[in-house]
Coordinates of C-alpha atoms in Angstrom, one line a residue:
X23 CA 26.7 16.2 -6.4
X24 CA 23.1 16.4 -7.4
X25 CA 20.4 17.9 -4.6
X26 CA 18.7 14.5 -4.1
X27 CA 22.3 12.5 -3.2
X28 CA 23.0 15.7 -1.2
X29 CA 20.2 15.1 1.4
X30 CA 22.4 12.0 1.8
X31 CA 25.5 14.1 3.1
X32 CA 23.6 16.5 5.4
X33 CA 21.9 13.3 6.9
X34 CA 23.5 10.3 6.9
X35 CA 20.7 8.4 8.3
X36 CA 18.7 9.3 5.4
X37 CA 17.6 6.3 2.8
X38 CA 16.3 7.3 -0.5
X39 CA 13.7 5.1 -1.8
X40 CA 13.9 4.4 -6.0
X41 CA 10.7 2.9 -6.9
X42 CA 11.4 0.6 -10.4
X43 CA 8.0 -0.4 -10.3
X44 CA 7.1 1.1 -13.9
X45 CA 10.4 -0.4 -15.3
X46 CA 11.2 -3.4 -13.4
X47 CA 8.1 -4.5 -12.3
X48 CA 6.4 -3.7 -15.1
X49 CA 8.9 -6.7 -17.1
X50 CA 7.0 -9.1 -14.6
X51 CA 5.4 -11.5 -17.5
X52 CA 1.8 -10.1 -18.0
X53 CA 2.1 -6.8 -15.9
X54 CA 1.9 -5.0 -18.4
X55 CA 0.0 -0.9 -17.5
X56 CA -1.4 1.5 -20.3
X57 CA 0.3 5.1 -20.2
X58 CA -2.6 6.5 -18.5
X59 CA -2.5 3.4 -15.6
X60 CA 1.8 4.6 -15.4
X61 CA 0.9 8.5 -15.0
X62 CA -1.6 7.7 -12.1
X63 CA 0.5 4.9 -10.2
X64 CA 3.8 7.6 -10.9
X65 CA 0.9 10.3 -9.2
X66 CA 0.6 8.4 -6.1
X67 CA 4.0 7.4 -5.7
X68 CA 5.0 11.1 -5.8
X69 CA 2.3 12.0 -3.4
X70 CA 3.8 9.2 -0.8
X71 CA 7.3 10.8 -0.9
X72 CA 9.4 8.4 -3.3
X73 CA 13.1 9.9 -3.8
X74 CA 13.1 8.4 -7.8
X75 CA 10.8 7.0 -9.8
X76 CA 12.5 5.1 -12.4
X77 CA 9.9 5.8 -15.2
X78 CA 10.9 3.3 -17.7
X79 CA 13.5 2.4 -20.4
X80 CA 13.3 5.0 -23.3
X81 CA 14.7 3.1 -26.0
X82 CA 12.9 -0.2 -25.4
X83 CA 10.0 1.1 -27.3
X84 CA 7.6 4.4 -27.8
X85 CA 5.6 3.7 -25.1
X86 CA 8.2 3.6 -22.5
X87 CA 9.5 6.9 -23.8
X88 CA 5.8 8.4 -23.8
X89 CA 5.3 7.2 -20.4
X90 CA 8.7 8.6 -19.8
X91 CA 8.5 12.2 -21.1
X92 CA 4.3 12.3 -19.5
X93 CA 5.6 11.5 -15.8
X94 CA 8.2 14.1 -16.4
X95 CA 6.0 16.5 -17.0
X96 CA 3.3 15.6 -14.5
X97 CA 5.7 14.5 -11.2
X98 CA 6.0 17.2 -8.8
X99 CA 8.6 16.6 -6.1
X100 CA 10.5 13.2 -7.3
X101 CA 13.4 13.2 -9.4
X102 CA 12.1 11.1 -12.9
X103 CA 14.7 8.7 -14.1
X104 CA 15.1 6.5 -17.8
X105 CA 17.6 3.4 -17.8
X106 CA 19.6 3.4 -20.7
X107 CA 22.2 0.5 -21.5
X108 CA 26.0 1.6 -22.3
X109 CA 24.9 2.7 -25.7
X110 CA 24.7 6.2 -27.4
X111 CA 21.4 5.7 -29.0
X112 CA 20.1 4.4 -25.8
X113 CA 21.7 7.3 -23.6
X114 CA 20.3 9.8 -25.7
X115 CA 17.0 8.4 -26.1
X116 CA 16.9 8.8 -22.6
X117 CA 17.5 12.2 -22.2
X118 CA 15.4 13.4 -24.9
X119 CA 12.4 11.5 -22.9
X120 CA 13.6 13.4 -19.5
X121 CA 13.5 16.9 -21.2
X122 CA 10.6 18.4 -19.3
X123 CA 11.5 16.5 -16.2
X124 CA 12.1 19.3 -13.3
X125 CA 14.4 17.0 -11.8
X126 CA 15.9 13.9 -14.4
X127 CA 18.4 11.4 -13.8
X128 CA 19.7 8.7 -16.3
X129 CA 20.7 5.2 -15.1
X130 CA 23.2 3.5 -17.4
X131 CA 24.2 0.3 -17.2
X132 CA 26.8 -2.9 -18.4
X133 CA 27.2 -6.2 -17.3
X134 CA 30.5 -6.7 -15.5
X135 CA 30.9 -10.6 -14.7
X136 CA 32.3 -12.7 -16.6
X137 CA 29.5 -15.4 -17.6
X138 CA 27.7 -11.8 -18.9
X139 CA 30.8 -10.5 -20.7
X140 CA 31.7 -13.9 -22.4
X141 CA 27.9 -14.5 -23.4
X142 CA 25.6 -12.2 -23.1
X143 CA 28.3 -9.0 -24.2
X144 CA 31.0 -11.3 -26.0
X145 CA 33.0 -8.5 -24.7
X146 CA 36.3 -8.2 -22.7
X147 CA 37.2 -6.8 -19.4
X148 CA 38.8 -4.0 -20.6
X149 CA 36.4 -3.5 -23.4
X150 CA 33.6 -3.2 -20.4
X151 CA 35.7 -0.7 -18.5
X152 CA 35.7 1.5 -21.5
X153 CA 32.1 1.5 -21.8
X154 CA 31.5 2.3 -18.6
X155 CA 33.2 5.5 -18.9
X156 CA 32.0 6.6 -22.3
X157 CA 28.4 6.0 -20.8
X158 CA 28.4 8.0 -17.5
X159 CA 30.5 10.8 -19.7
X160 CA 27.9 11.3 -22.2
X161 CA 25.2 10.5 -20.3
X162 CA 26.4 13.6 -17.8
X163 CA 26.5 15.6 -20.7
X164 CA 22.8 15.5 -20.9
X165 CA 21.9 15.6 -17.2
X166 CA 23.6 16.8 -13.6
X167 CA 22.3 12.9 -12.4
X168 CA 23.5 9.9 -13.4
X169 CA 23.7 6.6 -12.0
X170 CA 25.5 3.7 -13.1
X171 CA 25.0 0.5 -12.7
X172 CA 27.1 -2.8 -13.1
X173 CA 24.8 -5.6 -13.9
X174 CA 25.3 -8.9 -12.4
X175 CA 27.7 -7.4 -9.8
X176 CA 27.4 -9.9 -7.1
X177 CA 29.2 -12.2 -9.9
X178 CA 31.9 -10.0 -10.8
X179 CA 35.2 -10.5 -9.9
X180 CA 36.0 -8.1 -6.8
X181 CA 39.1 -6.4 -8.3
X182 CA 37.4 -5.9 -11.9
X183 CA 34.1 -4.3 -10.0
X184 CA 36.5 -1.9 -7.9
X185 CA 38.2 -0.6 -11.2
X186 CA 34.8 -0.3 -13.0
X187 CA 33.0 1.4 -10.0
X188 CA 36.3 4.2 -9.4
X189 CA 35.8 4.7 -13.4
X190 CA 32.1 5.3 -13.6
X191 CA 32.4 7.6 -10.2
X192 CA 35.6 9.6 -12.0
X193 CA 33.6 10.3 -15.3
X194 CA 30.8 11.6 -13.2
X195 CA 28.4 9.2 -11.7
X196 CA 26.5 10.3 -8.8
X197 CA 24.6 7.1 -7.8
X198 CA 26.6 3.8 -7.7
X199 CA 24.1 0.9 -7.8
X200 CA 24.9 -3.0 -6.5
X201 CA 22.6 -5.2 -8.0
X202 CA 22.4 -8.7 -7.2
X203 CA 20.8 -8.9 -10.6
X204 CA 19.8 -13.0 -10.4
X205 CA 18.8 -12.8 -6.3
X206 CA 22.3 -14.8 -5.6
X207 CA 23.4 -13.6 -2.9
X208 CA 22.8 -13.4 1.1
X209 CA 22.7 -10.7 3.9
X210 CA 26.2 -11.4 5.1
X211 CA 27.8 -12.1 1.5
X212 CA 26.0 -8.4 0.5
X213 CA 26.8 -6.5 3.3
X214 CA 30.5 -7.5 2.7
X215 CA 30.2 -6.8 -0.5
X216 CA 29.0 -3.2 -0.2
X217 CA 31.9 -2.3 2.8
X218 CA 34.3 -3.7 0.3
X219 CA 33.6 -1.5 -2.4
X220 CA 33.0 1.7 -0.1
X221 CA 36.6 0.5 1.7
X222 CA 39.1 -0.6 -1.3
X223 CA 37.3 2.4 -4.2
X224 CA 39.5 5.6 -3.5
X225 CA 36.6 7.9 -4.3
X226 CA 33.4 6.3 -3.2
X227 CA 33.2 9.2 -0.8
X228 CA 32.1 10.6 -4.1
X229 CA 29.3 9.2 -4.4
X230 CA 26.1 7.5 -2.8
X231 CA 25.4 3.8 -2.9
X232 CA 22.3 2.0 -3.9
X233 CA 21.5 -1.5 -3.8
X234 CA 18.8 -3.2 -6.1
X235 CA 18.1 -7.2 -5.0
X236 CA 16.0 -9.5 -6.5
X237 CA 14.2 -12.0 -5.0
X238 CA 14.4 -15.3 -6.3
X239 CA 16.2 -17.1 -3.1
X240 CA 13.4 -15.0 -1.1
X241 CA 16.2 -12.6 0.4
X242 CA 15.8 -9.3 -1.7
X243 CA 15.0 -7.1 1.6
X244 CA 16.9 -8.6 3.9
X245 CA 20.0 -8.4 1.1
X246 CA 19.1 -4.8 0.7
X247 CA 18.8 -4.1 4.4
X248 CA 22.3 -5.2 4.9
X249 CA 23.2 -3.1 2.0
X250 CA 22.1 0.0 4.4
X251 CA 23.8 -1.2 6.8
X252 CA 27.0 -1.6 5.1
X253 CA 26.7 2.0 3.9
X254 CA 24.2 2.3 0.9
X255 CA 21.8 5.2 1.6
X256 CA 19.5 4.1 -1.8
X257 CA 17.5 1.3 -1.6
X258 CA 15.7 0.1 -5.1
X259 CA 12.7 -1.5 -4.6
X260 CA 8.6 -2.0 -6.5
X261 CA 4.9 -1.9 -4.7
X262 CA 4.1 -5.3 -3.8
X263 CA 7.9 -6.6 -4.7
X264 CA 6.7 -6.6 -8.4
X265 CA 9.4 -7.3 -10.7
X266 CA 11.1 -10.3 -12.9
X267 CA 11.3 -14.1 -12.1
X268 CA 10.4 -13.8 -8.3
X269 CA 10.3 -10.3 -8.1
X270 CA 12.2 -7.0 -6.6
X271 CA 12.6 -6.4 -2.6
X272 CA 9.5 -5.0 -1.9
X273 CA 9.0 -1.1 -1.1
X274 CA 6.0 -1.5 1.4
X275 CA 8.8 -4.4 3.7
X276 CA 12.0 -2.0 3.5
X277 CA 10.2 1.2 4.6
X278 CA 8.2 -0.3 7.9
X279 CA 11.1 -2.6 8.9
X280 CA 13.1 0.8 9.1
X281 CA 10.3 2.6 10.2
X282 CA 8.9 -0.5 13.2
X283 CA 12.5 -1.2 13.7
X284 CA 14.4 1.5 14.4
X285 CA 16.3 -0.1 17.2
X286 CA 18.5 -2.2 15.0
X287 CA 17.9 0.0 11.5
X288 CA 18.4 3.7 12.4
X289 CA 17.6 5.4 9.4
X290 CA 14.5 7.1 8.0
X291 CA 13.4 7.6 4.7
X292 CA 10.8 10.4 3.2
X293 CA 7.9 8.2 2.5
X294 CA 4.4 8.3 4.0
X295 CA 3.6 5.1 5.0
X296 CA -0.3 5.7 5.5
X297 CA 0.0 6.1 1.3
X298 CA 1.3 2.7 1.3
X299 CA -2.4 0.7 1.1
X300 CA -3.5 2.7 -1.6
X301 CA -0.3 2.2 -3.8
X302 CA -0.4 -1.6 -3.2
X303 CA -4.0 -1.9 -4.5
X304 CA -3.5 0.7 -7.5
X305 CA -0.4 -1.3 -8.6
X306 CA -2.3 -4.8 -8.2
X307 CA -5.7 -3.7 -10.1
X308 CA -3.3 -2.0 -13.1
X309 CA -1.4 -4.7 -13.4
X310 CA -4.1 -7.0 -12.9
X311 CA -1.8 -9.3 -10.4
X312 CA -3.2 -10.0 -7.3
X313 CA -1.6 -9.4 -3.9
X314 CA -1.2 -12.6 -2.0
X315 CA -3.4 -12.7 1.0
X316 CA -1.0 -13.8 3.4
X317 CA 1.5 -10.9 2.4
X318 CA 3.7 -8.6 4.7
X319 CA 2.1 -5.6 4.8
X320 CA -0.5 -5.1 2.2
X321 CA -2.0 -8.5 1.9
X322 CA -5.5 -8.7 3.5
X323 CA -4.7 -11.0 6.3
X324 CA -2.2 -9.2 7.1
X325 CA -3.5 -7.4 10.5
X326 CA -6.9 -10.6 10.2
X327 CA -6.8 -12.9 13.3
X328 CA -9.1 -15.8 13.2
X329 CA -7.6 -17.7 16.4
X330 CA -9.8 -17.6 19.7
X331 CA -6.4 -17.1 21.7
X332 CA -5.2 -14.1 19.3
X333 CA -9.0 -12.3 19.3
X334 CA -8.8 -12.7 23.3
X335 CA -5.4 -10.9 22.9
X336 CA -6.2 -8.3 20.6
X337 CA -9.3 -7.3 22.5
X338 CA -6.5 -7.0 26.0
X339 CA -4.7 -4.8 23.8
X340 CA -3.5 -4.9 19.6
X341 CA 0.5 -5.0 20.5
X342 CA 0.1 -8.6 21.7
X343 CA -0.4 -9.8 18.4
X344 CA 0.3 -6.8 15.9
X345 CA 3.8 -4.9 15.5
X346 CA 2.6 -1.8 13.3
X347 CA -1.4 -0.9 13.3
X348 CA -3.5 -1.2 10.3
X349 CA -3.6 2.6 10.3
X350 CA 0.2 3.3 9.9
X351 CA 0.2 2.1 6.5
X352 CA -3.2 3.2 5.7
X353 CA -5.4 -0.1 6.4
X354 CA -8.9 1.1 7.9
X355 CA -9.8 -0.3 11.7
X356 CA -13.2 0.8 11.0
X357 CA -16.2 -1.3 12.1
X358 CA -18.4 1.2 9.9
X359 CA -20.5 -2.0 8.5
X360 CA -21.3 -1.2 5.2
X361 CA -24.9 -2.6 3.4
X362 CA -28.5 -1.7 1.7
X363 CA -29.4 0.6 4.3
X364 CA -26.3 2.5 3.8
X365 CA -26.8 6.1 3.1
X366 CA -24.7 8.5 0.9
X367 CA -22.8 9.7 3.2
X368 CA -21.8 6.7 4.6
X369 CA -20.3 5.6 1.6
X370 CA -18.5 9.0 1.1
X371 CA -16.7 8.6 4.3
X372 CA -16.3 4.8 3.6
X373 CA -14.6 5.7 0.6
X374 CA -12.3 8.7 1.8
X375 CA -11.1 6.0 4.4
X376 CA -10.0 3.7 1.8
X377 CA -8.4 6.7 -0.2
X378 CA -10.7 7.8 -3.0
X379 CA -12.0 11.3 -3.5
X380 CA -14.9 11.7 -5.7
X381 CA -17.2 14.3 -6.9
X382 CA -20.7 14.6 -6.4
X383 CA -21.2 13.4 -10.0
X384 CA -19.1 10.3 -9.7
X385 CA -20.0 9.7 -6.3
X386 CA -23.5 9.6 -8.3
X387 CA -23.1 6.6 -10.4
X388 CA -20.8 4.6 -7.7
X389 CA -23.3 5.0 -5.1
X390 CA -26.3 3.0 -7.2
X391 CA -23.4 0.5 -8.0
X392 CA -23.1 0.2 -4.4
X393 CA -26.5 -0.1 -4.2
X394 CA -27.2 -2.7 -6.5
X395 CA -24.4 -4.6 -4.3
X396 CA -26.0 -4.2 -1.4
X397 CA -28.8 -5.9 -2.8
X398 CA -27.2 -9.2 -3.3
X399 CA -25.1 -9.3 -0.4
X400 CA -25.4 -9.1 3.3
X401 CA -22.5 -7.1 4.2
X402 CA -20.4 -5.2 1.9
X403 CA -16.2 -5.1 2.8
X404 CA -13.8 -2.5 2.3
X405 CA -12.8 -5.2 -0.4
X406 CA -15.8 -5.4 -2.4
X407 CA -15.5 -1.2 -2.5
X408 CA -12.2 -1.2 -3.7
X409 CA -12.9 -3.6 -6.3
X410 CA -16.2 -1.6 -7.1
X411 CA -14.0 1.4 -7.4
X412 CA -11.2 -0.2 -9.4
X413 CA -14.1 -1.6 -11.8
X414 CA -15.6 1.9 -12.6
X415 CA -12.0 3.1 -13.3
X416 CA -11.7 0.3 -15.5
X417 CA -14.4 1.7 -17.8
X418 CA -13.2 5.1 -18.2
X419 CA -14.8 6.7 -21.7
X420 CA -17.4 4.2 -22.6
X421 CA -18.3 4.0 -26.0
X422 CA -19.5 0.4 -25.8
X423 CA -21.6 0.3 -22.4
X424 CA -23.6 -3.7 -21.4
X425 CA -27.5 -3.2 -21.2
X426 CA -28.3 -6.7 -20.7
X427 CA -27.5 -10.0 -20.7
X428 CA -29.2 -14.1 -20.6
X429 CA -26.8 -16.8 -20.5
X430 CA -28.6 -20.3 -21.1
X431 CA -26.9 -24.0 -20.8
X432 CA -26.4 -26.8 -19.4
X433 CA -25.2 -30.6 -19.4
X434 CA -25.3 -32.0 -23.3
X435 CA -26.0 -28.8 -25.2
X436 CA -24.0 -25.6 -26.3
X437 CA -24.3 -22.7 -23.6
X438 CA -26.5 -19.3 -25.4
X439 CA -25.9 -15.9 -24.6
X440 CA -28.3 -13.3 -25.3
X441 CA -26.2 -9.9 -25.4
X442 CA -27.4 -6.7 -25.8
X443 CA -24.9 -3.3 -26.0
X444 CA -25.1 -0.2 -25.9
X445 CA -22.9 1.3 -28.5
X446 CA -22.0 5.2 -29.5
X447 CA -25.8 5.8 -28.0
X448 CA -27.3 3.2 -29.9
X449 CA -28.4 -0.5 -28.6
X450 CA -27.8 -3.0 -30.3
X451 CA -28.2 -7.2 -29.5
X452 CA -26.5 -10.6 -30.6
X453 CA -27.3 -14.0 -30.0
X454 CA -24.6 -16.3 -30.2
X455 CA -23.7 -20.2 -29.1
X456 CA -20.3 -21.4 -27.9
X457 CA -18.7 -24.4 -26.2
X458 CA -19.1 -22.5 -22.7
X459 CA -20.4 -19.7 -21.1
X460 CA -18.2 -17.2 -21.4
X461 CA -17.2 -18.1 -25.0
X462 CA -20.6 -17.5 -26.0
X463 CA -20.8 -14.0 -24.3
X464 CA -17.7 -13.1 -25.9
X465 CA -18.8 -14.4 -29.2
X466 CA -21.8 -12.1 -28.8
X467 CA -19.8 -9.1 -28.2
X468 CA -17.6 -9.9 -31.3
X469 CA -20.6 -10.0 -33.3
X470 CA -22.0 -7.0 -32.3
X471 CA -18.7 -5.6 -32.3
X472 CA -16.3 -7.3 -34.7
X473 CA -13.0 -6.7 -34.1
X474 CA -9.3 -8.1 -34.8
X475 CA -8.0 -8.0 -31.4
X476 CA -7.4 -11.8 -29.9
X477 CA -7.8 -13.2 -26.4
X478 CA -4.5 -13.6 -24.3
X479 CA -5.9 -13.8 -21.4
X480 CA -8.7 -14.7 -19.5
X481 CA -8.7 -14.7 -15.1
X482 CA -11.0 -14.8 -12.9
X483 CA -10.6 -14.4 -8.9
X484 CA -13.2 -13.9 -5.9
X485 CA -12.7 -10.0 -4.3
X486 CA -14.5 -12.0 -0.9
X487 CA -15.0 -14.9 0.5
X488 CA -18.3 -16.8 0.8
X489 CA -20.8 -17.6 -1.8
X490 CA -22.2 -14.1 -2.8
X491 CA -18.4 -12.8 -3.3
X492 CA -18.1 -10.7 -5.9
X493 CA -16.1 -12.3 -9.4
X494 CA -13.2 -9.2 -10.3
X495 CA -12.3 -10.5 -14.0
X496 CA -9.4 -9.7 -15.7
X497 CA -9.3 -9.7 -19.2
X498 CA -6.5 -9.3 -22.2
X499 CA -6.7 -8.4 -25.4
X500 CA -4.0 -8.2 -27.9
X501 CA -3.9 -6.1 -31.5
X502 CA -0.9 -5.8 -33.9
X503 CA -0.5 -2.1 -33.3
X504 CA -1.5 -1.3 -30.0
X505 CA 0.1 -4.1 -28.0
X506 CA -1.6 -6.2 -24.9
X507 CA -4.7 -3.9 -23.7
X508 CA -6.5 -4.9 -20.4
X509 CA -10.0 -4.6 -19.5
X510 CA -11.4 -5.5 -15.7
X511 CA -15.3 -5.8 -14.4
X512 CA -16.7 -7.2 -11.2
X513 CA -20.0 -8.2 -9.8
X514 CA -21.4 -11.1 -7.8
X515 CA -22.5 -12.2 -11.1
X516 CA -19.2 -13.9 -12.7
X517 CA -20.4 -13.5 -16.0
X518 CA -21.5 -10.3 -15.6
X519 CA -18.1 -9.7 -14.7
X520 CA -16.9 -11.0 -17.5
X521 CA -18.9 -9.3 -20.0
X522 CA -17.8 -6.2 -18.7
X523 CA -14.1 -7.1 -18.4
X524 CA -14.4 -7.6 -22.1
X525 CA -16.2 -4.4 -23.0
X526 CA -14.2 -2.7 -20.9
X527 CA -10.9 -4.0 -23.4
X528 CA -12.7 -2.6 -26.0
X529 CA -13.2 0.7 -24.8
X530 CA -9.8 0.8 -24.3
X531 CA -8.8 -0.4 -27.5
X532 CA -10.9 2.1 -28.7
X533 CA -9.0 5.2 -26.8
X534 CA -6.0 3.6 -28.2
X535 CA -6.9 5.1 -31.9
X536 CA -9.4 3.3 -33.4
X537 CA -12.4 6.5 -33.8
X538 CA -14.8 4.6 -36.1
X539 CA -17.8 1.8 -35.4
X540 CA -17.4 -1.1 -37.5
X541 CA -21.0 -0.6 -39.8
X542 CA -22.0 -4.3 -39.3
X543 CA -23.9 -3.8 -35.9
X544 CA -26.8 -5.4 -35.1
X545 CA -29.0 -2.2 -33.7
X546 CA -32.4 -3.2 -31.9

């Protein structure tokens, strides 16, 4: 048995957390992240102490085996795993993307019930059973971990699972995975489910169990929660319960029920739960989805309390009204007020609270950002920082930079925008008309910068409340050969935000491959 399942023998009460986050999560329509966006969320969820990161699906194209084979090289302590389906190509695929991984695991999977086998497989039972060991076999040729998985399981037929389960175990599978692949099932149903298989398989002492629910009937954590209490010592789970239809059980809910409820879940896990903040808001500003406010955990109202009655309470003392503090998963209770008399320091510490780490160069260029905020607003949150942060990511290597910009319009006439760029060094402006707005900044950038790539998507959402919140934009492009590319830019100006969303696509695009300036630019 493989090191990581082994910490499962020597403590029993020991969870291991697999975050899917860059393979399931990432299949959430529109969520989709860059390689460089997967290294640094597969970073941070190595630094919090996640067991397996399931890196993505090699064979499903050459950027999941890129991201794949750059996370095993870069990931420190967590074991790196590829899901392959039952086939060779796909096993092997795998494997070749895990080569530099210090620690690899394969996950393999079939679907085992019968409305997948007659329609999705147009295979029978027996046909299935075969799979599963030719699968685990080969794929524990290439690697000492393998999990198996049957898909749709909480469908299956018990007595078909059983056979399947003994079979994968026998030809060498490590991990055995439940999934309640469509979010069927409940906690009483699952945790019968799991004792079953541990009590009727003959050698599931073999092996560890994992459960992976989804969440479409709401019950993904509490299904996987009575999956660990059946017996499963792996929980699979995504930051922010990103994931397909209605998402995964989220990571953030299973690791502080166990940790705040110890009393009726005695079991720990490995991860750091003051990392847990930081995670949520990288995942949401990479994938551009935002965290809903009223959220367990992570969501920004989730330790806020607006009632007279709760304030009186929380100012008695916080347990009257909170179960966890902000602190344990790495919320701020600072009442450091940030604004235009800020000074530098200030905003260092300010921003080492919230989790960044800058240099004094970077700190340079964030700090007049700040600045410039500060301006236009009275008070500056921990929100409007992170999404000031999250926007200077966003621009990375800027080739095409925004110098300035006048939008004109109005009721009965087509909106103007007045653009000028900043491109390779050199400035250059457009003037251009459209049937809004933004569609005549965006015409401007195109004509300053023409370009094949089309608009997927366009979304805009406050970072604050109130009427000087800051606009964080969101914005997709699309081009043949480098796939859905997103760009992000915020300011109180929405616009503004807008503009910069779009150039910051570009740039991207740009780092993507294409090296030259189209020759048509309108220099000043």
């Amino acid at each position: 048995m493989n090191s990581t399942n082994t910490q499962t023998q020597k403590n029993p009460e020991r969870v291991l957390i697999f975050d899917t986050t860059l393979r399931d999560g990432e299949q959430s329509p529109g969520a989709s992240m860059t390689l460089e966006d997967k290294i640094q969320v597969a970073n941070v969820l190595d630094e919090m102490g996640v067991d397996i990161i399931e890196a993505g699906f090699a064979i499903a194209s050459n950027g999941d085996f890129e991201a794949v084979r750059e996370i095993s090289k870069q990931v420190r302590s967590a074991r790196v795993c590829s899901l392959a389906r039952a086939g060779a190509k796909d096993i092997d695929r795998a494997g070749e993307a895990l080569r530099d991984a210090r620690r690899a695991r394969i996950h393999t999977f079939i679907s085992t019930s019968p409305v997948h086998r007659k329609h999705k497989l147009q295979m029978e039972a027996d046909e299935v059973l075969e799979a599963v060991k030719f699968s685990v076999a080969r794929a524990r040729n290439l690697v000492d971990d393998v999990e198996w998985s049957p898909e749709d399981a909480t469908r299956t037929e018990h007595d078909f699972l059983c056979k399947c389960v003994e079979a994968a175990i026998a030809a060498g599978a490590g991990t055995i995975n439940i999934p309640d692949t469509v979010g069927y099932s409940e906690p009483k149903e699952f945790f019968a489910l799991i004792s079953m298989l541990r009590e009727r398989v003959p050698n599931s002492d073999k092996a560890v169990f994992s459960v992976h629910c989804h969440n479409d009937l709401g019950l993904a954590v509490a299904n996987s929660l009575a999956g660990v209490q059946a017996g499963a010592r792996q929980i699979e789970c995504t930051v922010n319960g990103l994931g397909e239809r209605a998402g995964n059980a989220a990571m953030e809910e299973i690791v502080m029920t166990l940790k705040v409820r110890g009393d009726r879940f005695p079991f720990t896990t490995g991860i750091d739960s003051e990392k847990i903040a930081k995670a949520s808001k990288l995942v949401s500003s990479v994938t551009s989805f935002p965290v809903q406010y009223n959220k367990a955990i992570v969501g920004r109202n989730a330790f806020a309390h607006e009632s007279g009655i709760h304030q009186d309470g929380m100012l008695k003392h916080h347990q009257t009204y909170e179960i966890m503090t902000p602190e344990s998963v790495g919320f701020t209770s600072s009442s450091l007020v940030m604004g235009k008399l800020s000074g530098r320091h200030a905003f260092r510490v300010k921003l080492e609270e919230l989790g960044y780490n800058f240099d004094d160069e970077g700190l340079k260029g964030l700090f007049a950002r700040f600045k410039e905020l500060a301006d236009k607003k009275k008070e500056v949150t921990d929100d409007d920082i992170v999404a000031l942060v999250e926007d200077h990511f966003a621009l990375g290597s800027e080739r095409l930079r925004v110098v300035k910009l006048y939008v004109a319009g109005g009721t009965g006439q087509p909106a103007r925008a007045e653009l000028t760029l900043e491109v390779d060094g050199v400035e250059c402006a457009a003037t251009a008309e459209g049937d809004g707005p933004v569609n005549a900044i965006f015409r401007a950038v195109r004509e300053i910068f023409p370009h094949d790539a089309r608009l997927r998507l366009y979304k805009v959402h406050a970072v604050t409340g109130g009427s000087d919140a800051q606009a964080e934009v969101s914005v997709h492009l699309e081009e043949r050969d480098k796939g859905v590319i997103i760009g992000r830019g915020a300011d109180t100006d929405t616009l503004l935000a807008s503009t910069r969303a779009y150039v910051s696509a570009l740039n991207r695009m740009l780092g993507k491959g294409q090296s030259t300036i189209p020759h048509s630019l309108r220099a000043l």
